[in-house]
Short mmCIF file of C-alpha atoms in Angstrom, two decimals:
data_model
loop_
_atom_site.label_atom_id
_atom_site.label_comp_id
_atom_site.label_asym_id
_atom_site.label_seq_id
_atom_site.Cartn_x
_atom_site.Cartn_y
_atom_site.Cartn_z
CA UNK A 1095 -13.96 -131.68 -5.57
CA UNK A 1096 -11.98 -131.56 -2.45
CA UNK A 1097 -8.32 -130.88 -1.26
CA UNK A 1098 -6.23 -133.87 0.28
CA UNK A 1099 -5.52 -132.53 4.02
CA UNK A 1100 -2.66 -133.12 4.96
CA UNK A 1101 -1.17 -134.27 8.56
CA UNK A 1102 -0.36 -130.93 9.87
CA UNK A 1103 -4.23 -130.00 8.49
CA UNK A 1104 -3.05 -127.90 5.14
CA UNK A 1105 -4.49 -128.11 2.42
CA UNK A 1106 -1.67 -129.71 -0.30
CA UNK A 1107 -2.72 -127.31 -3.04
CA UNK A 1108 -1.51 -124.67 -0.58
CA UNK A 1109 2.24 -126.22 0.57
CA UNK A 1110 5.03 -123.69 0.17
CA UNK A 1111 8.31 -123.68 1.84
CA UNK A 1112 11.72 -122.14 1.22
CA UNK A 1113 12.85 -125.10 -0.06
CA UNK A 1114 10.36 -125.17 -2.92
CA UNK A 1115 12.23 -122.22 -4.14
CA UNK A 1116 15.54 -123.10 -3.81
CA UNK A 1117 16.81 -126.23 -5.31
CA UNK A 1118 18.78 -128.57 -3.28
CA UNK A 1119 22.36 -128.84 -3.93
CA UNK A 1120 22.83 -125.96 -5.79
CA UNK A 1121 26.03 -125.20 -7.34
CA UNK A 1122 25.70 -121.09 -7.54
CA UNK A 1123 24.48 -121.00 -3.79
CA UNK A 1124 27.44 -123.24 -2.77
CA UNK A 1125 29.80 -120.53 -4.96
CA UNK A 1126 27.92 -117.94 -2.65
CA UNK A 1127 28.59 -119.43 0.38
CA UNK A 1128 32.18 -119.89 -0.67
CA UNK A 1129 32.50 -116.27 -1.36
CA UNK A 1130 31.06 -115.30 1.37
CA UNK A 1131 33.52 -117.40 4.09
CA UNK A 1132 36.48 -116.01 2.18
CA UNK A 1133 35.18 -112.69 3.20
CA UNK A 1134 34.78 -113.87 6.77
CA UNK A 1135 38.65 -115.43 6.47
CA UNK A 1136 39.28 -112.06 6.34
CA UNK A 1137 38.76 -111.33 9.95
CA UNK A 1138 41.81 -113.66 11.24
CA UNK A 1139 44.03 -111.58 8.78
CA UNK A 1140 43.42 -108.78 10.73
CA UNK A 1141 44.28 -110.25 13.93
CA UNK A 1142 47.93 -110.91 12.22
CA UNK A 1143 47.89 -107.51 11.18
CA UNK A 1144 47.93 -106.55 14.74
CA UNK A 1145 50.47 -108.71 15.60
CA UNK A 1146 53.04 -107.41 12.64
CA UNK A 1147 52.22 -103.93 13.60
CA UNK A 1148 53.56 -104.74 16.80
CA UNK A 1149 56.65 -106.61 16.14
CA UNK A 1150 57.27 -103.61 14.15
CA UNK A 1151 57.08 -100.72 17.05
CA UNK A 1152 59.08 -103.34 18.80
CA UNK A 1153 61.87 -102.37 15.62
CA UNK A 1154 61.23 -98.91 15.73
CA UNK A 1155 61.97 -99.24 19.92
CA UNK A 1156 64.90 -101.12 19.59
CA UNK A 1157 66.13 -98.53 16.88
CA UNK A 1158 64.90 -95.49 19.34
CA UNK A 1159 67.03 -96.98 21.93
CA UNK A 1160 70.38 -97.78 20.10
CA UNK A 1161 70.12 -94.39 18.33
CA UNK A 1162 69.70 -92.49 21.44
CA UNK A 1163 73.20 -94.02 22.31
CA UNK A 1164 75.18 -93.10 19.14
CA UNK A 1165 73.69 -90.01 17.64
CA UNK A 1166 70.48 -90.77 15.90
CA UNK A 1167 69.62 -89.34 13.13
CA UNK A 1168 72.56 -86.89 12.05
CA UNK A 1169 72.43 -83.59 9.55
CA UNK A 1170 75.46 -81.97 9.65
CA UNK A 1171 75.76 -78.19 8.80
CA UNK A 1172 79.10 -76.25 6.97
CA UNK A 1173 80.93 -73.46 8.11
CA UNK A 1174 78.86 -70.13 7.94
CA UNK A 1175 79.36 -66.40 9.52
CA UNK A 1176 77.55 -65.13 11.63
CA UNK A 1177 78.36 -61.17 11.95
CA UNK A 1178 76.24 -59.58 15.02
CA UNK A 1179 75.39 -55.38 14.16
CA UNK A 1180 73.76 -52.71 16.05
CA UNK A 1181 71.79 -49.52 14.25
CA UNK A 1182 69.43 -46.88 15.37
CA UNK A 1183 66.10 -47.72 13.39
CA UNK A 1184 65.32 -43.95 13.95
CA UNK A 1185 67.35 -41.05 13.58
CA UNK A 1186 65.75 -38.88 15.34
CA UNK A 1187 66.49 -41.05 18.54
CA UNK A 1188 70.16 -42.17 18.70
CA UNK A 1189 70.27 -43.55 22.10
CA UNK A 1190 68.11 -46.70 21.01
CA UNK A 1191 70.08 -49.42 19.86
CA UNK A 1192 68.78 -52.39 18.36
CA UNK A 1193 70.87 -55.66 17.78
CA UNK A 1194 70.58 -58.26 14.98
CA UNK A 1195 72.68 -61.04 13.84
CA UNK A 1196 73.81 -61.16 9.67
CA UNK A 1197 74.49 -64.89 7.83
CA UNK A 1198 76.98 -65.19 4.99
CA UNK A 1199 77.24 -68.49 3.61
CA UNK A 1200 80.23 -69.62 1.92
CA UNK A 1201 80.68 -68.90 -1.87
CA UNK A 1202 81.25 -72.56 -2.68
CA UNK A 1203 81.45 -75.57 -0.42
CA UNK A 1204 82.47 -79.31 -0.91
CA UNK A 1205 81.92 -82.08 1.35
CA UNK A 1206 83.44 -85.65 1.05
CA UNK A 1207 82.34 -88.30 3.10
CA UNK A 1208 82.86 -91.94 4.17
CA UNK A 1209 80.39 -93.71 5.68
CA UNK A 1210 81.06 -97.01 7.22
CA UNK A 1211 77.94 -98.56 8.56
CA UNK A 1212 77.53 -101.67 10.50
CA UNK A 1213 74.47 -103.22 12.61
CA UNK A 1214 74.27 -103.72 15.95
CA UNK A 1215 71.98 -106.20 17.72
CA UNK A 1216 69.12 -105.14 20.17
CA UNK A 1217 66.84 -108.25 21.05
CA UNK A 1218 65.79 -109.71 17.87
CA UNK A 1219 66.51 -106.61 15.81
CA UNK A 1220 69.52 -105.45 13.92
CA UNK A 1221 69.83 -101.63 13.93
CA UNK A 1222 72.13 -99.73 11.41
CA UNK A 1223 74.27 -97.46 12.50
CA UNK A 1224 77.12 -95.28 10.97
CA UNK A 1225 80.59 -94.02 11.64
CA UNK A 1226 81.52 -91.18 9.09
CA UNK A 1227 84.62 -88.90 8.35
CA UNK A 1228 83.75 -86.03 6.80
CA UNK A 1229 86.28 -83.49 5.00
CA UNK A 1230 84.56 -79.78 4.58
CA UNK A 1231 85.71 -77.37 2.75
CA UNK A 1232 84.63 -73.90 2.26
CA UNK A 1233 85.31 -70.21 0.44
CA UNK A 1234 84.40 -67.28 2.23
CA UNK A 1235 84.34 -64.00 0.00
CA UNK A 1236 84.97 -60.65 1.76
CA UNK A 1237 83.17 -59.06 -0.69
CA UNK A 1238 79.49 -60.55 0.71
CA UNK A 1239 80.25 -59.75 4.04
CA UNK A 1240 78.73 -56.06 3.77
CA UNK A 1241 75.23 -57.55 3.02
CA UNK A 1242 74.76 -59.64 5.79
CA UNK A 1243 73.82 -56.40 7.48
CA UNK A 1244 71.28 -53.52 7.20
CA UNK A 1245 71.80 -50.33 5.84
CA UNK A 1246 73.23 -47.79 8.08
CA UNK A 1247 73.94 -50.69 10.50
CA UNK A 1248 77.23 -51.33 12.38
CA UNK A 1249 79.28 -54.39 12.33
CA UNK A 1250 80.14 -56.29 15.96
CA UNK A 1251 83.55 -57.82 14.26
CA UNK A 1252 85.15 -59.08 17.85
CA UNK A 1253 81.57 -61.07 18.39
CA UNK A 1254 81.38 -62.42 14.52
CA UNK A 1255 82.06 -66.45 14.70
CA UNK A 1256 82.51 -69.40 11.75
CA UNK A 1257 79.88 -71.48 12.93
CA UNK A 1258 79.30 -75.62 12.33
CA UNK A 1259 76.28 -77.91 13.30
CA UNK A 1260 75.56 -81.47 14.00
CA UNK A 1261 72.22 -82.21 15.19
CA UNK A 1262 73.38 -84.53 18.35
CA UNK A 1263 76.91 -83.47 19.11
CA UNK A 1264 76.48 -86.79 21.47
CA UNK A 1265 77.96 -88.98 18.25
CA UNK A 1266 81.16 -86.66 17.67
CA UNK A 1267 84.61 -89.10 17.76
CA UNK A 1268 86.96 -86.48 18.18
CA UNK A 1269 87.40 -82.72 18.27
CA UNK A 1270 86.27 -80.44 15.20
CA UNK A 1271 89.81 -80.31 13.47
CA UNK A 1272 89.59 -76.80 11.44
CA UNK A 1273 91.90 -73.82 9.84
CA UNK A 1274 91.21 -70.65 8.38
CA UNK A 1275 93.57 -69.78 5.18
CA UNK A 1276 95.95 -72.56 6.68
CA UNK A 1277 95.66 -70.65 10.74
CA UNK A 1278 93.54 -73.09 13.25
CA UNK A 1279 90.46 -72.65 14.28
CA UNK A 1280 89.05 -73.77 17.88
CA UNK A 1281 85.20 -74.19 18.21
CA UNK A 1282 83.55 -74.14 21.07
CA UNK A 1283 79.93 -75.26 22.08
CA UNK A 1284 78.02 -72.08 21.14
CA UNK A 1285 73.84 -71.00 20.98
CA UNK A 1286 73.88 -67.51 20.46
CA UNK A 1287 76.97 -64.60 19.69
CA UNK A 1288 78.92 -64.83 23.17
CA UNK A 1289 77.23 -61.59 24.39
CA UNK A 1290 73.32 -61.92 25.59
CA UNK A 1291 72.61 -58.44 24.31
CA UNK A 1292 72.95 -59.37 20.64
CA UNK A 1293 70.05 -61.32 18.70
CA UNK A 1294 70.95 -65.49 18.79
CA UNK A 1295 72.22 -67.37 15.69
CA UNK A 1296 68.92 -67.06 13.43
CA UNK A 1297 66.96 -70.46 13.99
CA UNK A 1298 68.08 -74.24 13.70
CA UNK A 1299 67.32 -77.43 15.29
CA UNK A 1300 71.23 -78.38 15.18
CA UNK A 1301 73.86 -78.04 17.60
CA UNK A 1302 76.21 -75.40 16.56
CA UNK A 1303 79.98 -74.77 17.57
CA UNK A 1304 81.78 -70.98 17.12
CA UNK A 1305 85.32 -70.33 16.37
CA UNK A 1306 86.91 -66.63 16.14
CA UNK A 1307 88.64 -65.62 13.24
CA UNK A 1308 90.53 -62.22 13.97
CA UNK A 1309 91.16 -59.47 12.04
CA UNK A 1310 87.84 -60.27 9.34
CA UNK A 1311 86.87 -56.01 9.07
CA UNK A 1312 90.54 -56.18 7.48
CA UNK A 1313 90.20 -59.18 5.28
CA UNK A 1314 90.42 -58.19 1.74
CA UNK A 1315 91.24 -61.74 0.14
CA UNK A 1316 88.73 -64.84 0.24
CA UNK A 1317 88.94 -66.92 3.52
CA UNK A 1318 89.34 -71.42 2.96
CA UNK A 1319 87.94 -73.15 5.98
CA UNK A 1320 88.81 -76.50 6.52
CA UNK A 1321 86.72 -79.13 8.84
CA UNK A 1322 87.07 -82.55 9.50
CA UNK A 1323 84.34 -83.81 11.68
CA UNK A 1324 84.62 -87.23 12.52
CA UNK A 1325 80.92 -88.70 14.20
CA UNK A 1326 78.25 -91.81 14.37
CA UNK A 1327 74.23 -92.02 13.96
CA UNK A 1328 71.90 -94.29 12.85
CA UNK A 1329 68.71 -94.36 10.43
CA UNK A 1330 69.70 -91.33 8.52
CA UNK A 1331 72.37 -89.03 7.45
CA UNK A 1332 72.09 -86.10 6.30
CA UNK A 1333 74.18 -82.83 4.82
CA UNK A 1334 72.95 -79.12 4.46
CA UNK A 1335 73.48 -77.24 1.35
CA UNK A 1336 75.54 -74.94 3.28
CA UNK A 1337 77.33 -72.88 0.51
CA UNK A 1338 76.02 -70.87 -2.70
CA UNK A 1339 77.20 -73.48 -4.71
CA UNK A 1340 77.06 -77.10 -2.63
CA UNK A 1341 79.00 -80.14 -3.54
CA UNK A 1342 78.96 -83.58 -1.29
CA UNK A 1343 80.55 -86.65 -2.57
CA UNK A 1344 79.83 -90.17 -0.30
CA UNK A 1345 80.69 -93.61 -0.44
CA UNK A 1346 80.14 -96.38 2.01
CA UNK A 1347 79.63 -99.77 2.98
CA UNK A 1348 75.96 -99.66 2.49
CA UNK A 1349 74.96 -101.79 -0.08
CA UNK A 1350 71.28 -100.51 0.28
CA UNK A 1351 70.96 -96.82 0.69
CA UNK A 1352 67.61 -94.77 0.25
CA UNK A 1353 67.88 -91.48 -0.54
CA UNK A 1354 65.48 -88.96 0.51
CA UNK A 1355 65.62 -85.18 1.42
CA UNK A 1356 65.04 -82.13 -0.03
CA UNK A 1357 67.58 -83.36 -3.53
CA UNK A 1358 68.17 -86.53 -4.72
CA UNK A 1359 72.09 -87.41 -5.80
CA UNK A 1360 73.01 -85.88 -9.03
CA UNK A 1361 74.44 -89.47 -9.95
CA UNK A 1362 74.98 -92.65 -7.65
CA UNK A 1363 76.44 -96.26 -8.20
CA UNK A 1364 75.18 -99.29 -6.12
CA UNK A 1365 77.51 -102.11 -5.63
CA UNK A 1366 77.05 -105.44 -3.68
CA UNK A 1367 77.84 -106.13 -0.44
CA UNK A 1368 81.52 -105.68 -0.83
CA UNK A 1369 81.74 -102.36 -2.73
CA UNK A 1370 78.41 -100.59 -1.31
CA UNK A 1371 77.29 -97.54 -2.99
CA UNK A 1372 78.98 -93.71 -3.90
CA UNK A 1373 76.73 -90.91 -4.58
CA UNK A 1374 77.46 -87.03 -5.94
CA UNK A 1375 74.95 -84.39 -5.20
CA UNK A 1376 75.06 -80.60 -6.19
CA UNK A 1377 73.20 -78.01 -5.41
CA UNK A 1378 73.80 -74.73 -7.30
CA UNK A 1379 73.46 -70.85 -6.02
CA UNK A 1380 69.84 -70.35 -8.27
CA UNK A 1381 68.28 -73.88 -7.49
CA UNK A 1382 69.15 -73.23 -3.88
CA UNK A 1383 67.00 -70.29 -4.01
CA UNK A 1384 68.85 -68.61 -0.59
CA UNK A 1385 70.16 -65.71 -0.30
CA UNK A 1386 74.19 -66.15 0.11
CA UNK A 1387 74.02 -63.04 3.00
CA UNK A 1388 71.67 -61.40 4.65
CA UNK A 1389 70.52 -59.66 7.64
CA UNK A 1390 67.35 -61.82 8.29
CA UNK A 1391 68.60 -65.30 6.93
CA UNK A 1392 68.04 -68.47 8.92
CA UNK A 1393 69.48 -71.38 8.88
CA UNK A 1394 66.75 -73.64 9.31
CA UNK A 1395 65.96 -72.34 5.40
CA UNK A 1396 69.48 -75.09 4.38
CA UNK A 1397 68.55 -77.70 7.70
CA UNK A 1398 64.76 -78.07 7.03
CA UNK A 1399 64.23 -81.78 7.57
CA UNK A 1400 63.68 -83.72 4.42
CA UNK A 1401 62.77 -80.60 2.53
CA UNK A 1402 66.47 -78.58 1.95
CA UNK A 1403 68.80 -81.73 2.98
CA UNK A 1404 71.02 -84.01 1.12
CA UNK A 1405 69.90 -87.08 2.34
CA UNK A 1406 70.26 -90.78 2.47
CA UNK A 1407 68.54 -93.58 4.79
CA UNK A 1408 70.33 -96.57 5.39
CA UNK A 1409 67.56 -99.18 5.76
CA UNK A 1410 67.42 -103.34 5.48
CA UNK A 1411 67.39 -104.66 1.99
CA UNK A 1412 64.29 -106.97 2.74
CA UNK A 1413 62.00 -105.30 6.19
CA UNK A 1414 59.84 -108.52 6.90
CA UNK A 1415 57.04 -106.37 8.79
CA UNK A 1416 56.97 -104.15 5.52
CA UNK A 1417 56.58 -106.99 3.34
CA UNK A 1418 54.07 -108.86 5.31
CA UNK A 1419 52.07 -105.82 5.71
CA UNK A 1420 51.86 -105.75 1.84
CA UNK A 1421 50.70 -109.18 1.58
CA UNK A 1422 48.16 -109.10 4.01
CA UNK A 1423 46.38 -106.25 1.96
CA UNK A 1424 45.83 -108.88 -0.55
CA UNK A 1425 44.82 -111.54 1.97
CA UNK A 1426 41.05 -111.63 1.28
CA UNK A 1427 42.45 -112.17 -2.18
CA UNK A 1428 44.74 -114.90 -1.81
CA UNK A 1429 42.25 -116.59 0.72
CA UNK A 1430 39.77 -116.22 -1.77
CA UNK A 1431 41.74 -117.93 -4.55
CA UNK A 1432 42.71 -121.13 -2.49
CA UNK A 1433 38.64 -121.09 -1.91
CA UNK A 1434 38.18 -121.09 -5.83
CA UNK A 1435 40.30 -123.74 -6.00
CA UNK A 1436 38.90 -126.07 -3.97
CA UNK A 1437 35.06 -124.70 -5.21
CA UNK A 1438 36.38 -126.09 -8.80
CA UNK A 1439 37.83 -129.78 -7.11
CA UNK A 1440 34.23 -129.75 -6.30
CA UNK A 1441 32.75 -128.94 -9.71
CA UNK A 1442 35.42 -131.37 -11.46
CA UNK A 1443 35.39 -134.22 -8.92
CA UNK A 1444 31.51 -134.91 -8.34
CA UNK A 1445 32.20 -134.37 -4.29
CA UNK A 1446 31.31 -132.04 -1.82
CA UNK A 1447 33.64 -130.11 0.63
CA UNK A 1448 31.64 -128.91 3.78
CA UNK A 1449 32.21 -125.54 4.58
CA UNK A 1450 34.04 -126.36 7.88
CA UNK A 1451 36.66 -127.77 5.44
CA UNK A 1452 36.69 -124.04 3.99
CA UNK A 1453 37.24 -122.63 7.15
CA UNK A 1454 40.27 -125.41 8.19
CA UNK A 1455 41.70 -123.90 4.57
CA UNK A 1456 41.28 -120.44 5.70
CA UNK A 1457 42.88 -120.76 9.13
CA UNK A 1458 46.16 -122.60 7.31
CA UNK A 1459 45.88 -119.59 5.45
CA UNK A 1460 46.30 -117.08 8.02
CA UNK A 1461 48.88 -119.12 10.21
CA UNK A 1462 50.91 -118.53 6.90
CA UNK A 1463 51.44 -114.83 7.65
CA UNK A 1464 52.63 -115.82 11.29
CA UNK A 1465 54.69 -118.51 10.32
CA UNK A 1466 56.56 -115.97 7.81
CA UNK A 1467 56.88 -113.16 10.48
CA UNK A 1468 58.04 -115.66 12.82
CA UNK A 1469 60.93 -117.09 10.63
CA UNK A 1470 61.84 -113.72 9.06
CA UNK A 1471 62.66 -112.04 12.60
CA UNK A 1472 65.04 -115.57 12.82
CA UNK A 1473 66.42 -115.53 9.16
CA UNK A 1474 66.76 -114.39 5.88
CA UNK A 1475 63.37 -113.19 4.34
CA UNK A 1476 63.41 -115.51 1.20
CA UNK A 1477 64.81 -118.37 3.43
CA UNK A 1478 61.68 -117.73 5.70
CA UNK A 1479 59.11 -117.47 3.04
CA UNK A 1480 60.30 -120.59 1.48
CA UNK A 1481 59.48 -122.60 4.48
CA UNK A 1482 56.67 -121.22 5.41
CA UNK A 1483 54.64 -121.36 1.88
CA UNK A 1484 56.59 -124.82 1.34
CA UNK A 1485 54.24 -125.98 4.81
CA UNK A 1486 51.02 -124.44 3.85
CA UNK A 1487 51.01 -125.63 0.37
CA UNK A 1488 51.73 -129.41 1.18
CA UNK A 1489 49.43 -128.86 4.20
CA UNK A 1490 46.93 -127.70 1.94
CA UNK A 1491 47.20 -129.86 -0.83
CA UNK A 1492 47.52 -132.87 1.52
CA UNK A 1493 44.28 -132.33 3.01
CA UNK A 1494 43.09 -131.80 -0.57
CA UNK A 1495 44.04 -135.74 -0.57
CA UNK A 1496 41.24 -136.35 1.99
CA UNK A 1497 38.30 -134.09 0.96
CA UNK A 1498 38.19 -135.42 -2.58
CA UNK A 1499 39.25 -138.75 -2.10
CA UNK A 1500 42.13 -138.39 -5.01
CA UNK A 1501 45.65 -137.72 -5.32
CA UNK A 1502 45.28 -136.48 -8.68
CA UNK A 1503 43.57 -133.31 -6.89
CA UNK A 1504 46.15 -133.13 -4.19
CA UNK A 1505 48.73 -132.79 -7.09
CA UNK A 1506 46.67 -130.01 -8.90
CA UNK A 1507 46.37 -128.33 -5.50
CA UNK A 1508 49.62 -128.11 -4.96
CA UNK A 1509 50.52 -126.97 -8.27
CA UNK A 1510 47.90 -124.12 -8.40
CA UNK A 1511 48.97 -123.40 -4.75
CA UNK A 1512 52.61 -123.00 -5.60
CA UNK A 1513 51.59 -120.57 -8.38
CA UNK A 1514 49.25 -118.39 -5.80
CA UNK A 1515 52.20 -118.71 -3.01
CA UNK A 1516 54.60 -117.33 -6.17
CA UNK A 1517 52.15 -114.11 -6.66
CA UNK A 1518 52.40 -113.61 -2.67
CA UNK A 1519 55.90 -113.69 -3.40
CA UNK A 1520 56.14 -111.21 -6.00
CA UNK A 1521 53.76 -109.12 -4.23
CA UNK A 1522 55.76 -109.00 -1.51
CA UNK A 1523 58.53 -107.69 -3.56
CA UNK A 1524 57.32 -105.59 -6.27
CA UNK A 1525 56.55 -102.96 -4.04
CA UNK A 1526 55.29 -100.01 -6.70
CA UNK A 1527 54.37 -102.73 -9.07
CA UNK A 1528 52.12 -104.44 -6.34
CA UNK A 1529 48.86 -103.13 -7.31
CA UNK A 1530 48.90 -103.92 -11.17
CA UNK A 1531 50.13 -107.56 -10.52
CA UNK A 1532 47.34 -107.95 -8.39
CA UNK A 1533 44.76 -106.84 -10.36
CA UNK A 1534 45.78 -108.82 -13.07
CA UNK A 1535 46.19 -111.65 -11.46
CA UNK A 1536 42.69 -111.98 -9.81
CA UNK A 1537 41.42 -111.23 -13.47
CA UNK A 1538 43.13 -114.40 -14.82
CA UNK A 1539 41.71 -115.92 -11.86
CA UNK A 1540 38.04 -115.04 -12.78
CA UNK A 1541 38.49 -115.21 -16.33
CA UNK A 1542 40.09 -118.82 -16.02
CA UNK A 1543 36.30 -120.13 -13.30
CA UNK A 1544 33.99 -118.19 -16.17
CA UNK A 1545 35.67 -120.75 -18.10
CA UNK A 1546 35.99 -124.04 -16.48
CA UNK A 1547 32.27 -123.35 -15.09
CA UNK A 1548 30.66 -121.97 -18.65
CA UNK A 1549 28.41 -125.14 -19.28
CA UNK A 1550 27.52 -125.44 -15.06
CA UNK A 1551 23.35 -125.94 -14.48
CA UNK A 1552 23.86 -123.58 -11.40
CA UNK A 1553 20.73 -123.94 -10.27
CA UNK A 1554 21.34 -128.78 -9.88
CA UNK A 1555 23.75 -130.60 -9.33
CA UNK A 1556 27.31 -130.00 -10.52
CA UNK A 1557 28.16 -131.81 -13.83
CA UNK A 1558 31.17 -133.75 -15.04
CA UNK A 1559 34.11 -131.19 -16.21
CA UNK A 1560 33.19 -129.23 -18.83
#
């Protein structure tokens, strides 16, 4: 018995190709290939993630450039003393002299401030920035004075100076208006004890200003300073727990205040955008954990950036480069959905969508993230995501129309896309609560194709719905 050769001189018993292996039209491979190009899809997303991340240094310029003009970010320090001292570190050589410089902060301290904030326009961007008046108030006691130098150590009284700080004195409005025990007191621009001999101010990165208070070796009852400091900033604002025992009271304009720093407000209230917010912070002596005098006391240990501050940030209710940044994480997700739509319109309809259809999907997609960005630098955020998932969907579902020949399935697309565009939405918003309505959502999504597909031949043709 022989084999039938065939044209190309092969024996038919011996035929094998790929396609003898893989059946033609196969459902599971076209699920792969879907899968696959929503990983691909992924690709443009992170071209628009280029593009955000550089509208958004274009916000932090324009913020850089209006801040440099009113103050920036502002802390703003309380009255303290600063008593310069000489001693002879050994006795048995008197003519050496070395010089330090003693801090005694105040025994209490209270701040009250009011904060009116407005924006200001640079380009496309609005930048908040802040007038405040600020009404300080702190109790010196005579009695601490003694420890703000060491032992054996002489007092320089004529050199000791009240000093306050602002970090950019560029935003004061007005002069520092201040009085000792009801007396005024005149600061002046100071960096170190008026005489180069004697050790600076111990360490900050604010500004300071010195007034003299005469007579303080004779001072036997406690000393009241009063400060008003009137002065603008933007971003952040900022307060130093400059006493033993620190209170600040605020209110503003604000209606959208972050606080941060080193303490977070004992208690605030949060208004609209009428009433703005009020907030009440207090720091006691122990939680402090400072020394209240001291002959190697700095005050960087009460002006440390975000880690000793009473602090709030006045930012934008709704930052469209934040909230398009969070989407996009998702956007191999979301892209990935639409696809499993469209993958069941094919199981349920009979009809095929090619995969260039897929891509066509995919690129709508992605121009949905630059639509939003676009109309969110023009208008409100919810305005701007309205439109722009109100196009996509009836773009989508419209060409749903087309690829399977129905209007029944452009209806179900748009319906399912409305609900995806909705989770985009809430994504968008939930901020800490992004992650688990994520996850849970792409499990419906899976749990809800296991279904509609459970009775699918994977390997032939795709059946009638199940």
């Amino acid at each position: 018995m022989t084999d039938t050769i065939q044209s190309n001189g092969s024996p038919s018993g011996l035929r094998a190709s790929f396609g003898d292996f893989v059946p033609k039209r196969s459902t599971g491979l076209k699920l792969l290939l879907v899968c696959g190009l929503a990983l691909l899809m992924a690709i443009p997303a992170l071209f628009v993630y280029g593009v955000v991340s550089e509208r958004s240094d274009g916000e932090r310029r324009a913020f850089n450039d209006v801040a440099s003009k009113v103050g920036g970010e502002q802390t703003v320090l309380g009255p303290v003393l600063a008593i310069p001292y000489s001693y002879a570190p050994d006795a048995e050589k008197p003519g050496e002299i070395v010089y330090g410089t003693g801090l005694v902060y105040p025994e209490t301290g209270a701040i009250s401030a009011n904060v009116d904030v407005k924006e200001r326009q640079r380009g496309i961007h609005l930048v908040p920035i802040y007038s405040v008046d600020t009404d300080i108030t702190a109790v010196f006691d005579p009695a601490d004075f003694s420890a703000a130098w060491p032992r054996g150590a002489t007092p320089i009284w004529t050199d000791a100076r009240f000093y306050v700080g602002l970090r950019d004195p560029k935003g004061l409005k007005d002069t520092i208006s201040a009085s000792a025990n009801g007396a005024p007191l005149t600061f002046e621009p100071a960096t170190q004890n008026g005489n180069a001999t004697y050790a600076p101010v111990p360490h900050s990165d604010l500004r300071l200003a010195g007034a003299e208070v005469e007579g303080l070796a004779d001072v036997t009852d406690k000393i009241t300073i009063r400060t008003d400091i009137t002065f603008s900033g933007a971003g952040r604002l900022a307060f130093a727990p400059f006493a033993r025992d620190t209170d600040v009271q605020m209110t503003s304009n604000w209606p959208s205040p972050s606080f941060t720093g080193g303490v977070l407000p004992d208690d605030h209230a949060i208004g609209d955008n009428d009433t703005g917010f009020e907030a009440n912070w207090r720091v006691p002596y122990l939680a402090r954990g400072i020394a209240g005098a001291g002959p190697r006391l700095s005050l960087y240990d009460v002006t440390a950036y975000d880690k000793a501050d009473l602090a709030v940030r006045f930012i934008r209710e709704a930052n469209p480069y934040q909230s398009v940044q969070r989407a996009l994480k998702y956007g191999a997700m979301f892209i990935g959905l639409v696809f499993l739509t469209y993958f069941l319109f094919e199981v349920t309809s009979h009809l095929r969508a090619h995969p260039a259809q897929y891509v066509l999907v995919g690129l709508a997609q992605t121009i949905f993230y630059l639509l939003l960005l676009a109309l969110s630098e023009k208008t409100s955020f919810d305005i701007a995501f309205l439109a722009a998932s109100g196009m996509t969907v009836t773009l989508i579902s419209t060409y749903a129309i087309s690829v399977f020949r129905s209007r029944i399935y452009g209806l179900r697309a748009f319906i399912v896309l409305s609900g995806i565009y909705g989770l985009i939405y809430l994504l968008m918003r939930a901020e800490d609560n992004a992650l688990i309505a994520g996850a849970f959502a792409s499990f419906a999504a899976i749990a809800a194709t296991m279904w509609m597909t459970r009775n699918i031949d994977w390997y032939g043709d795709p059946p009638v719905e199940a």
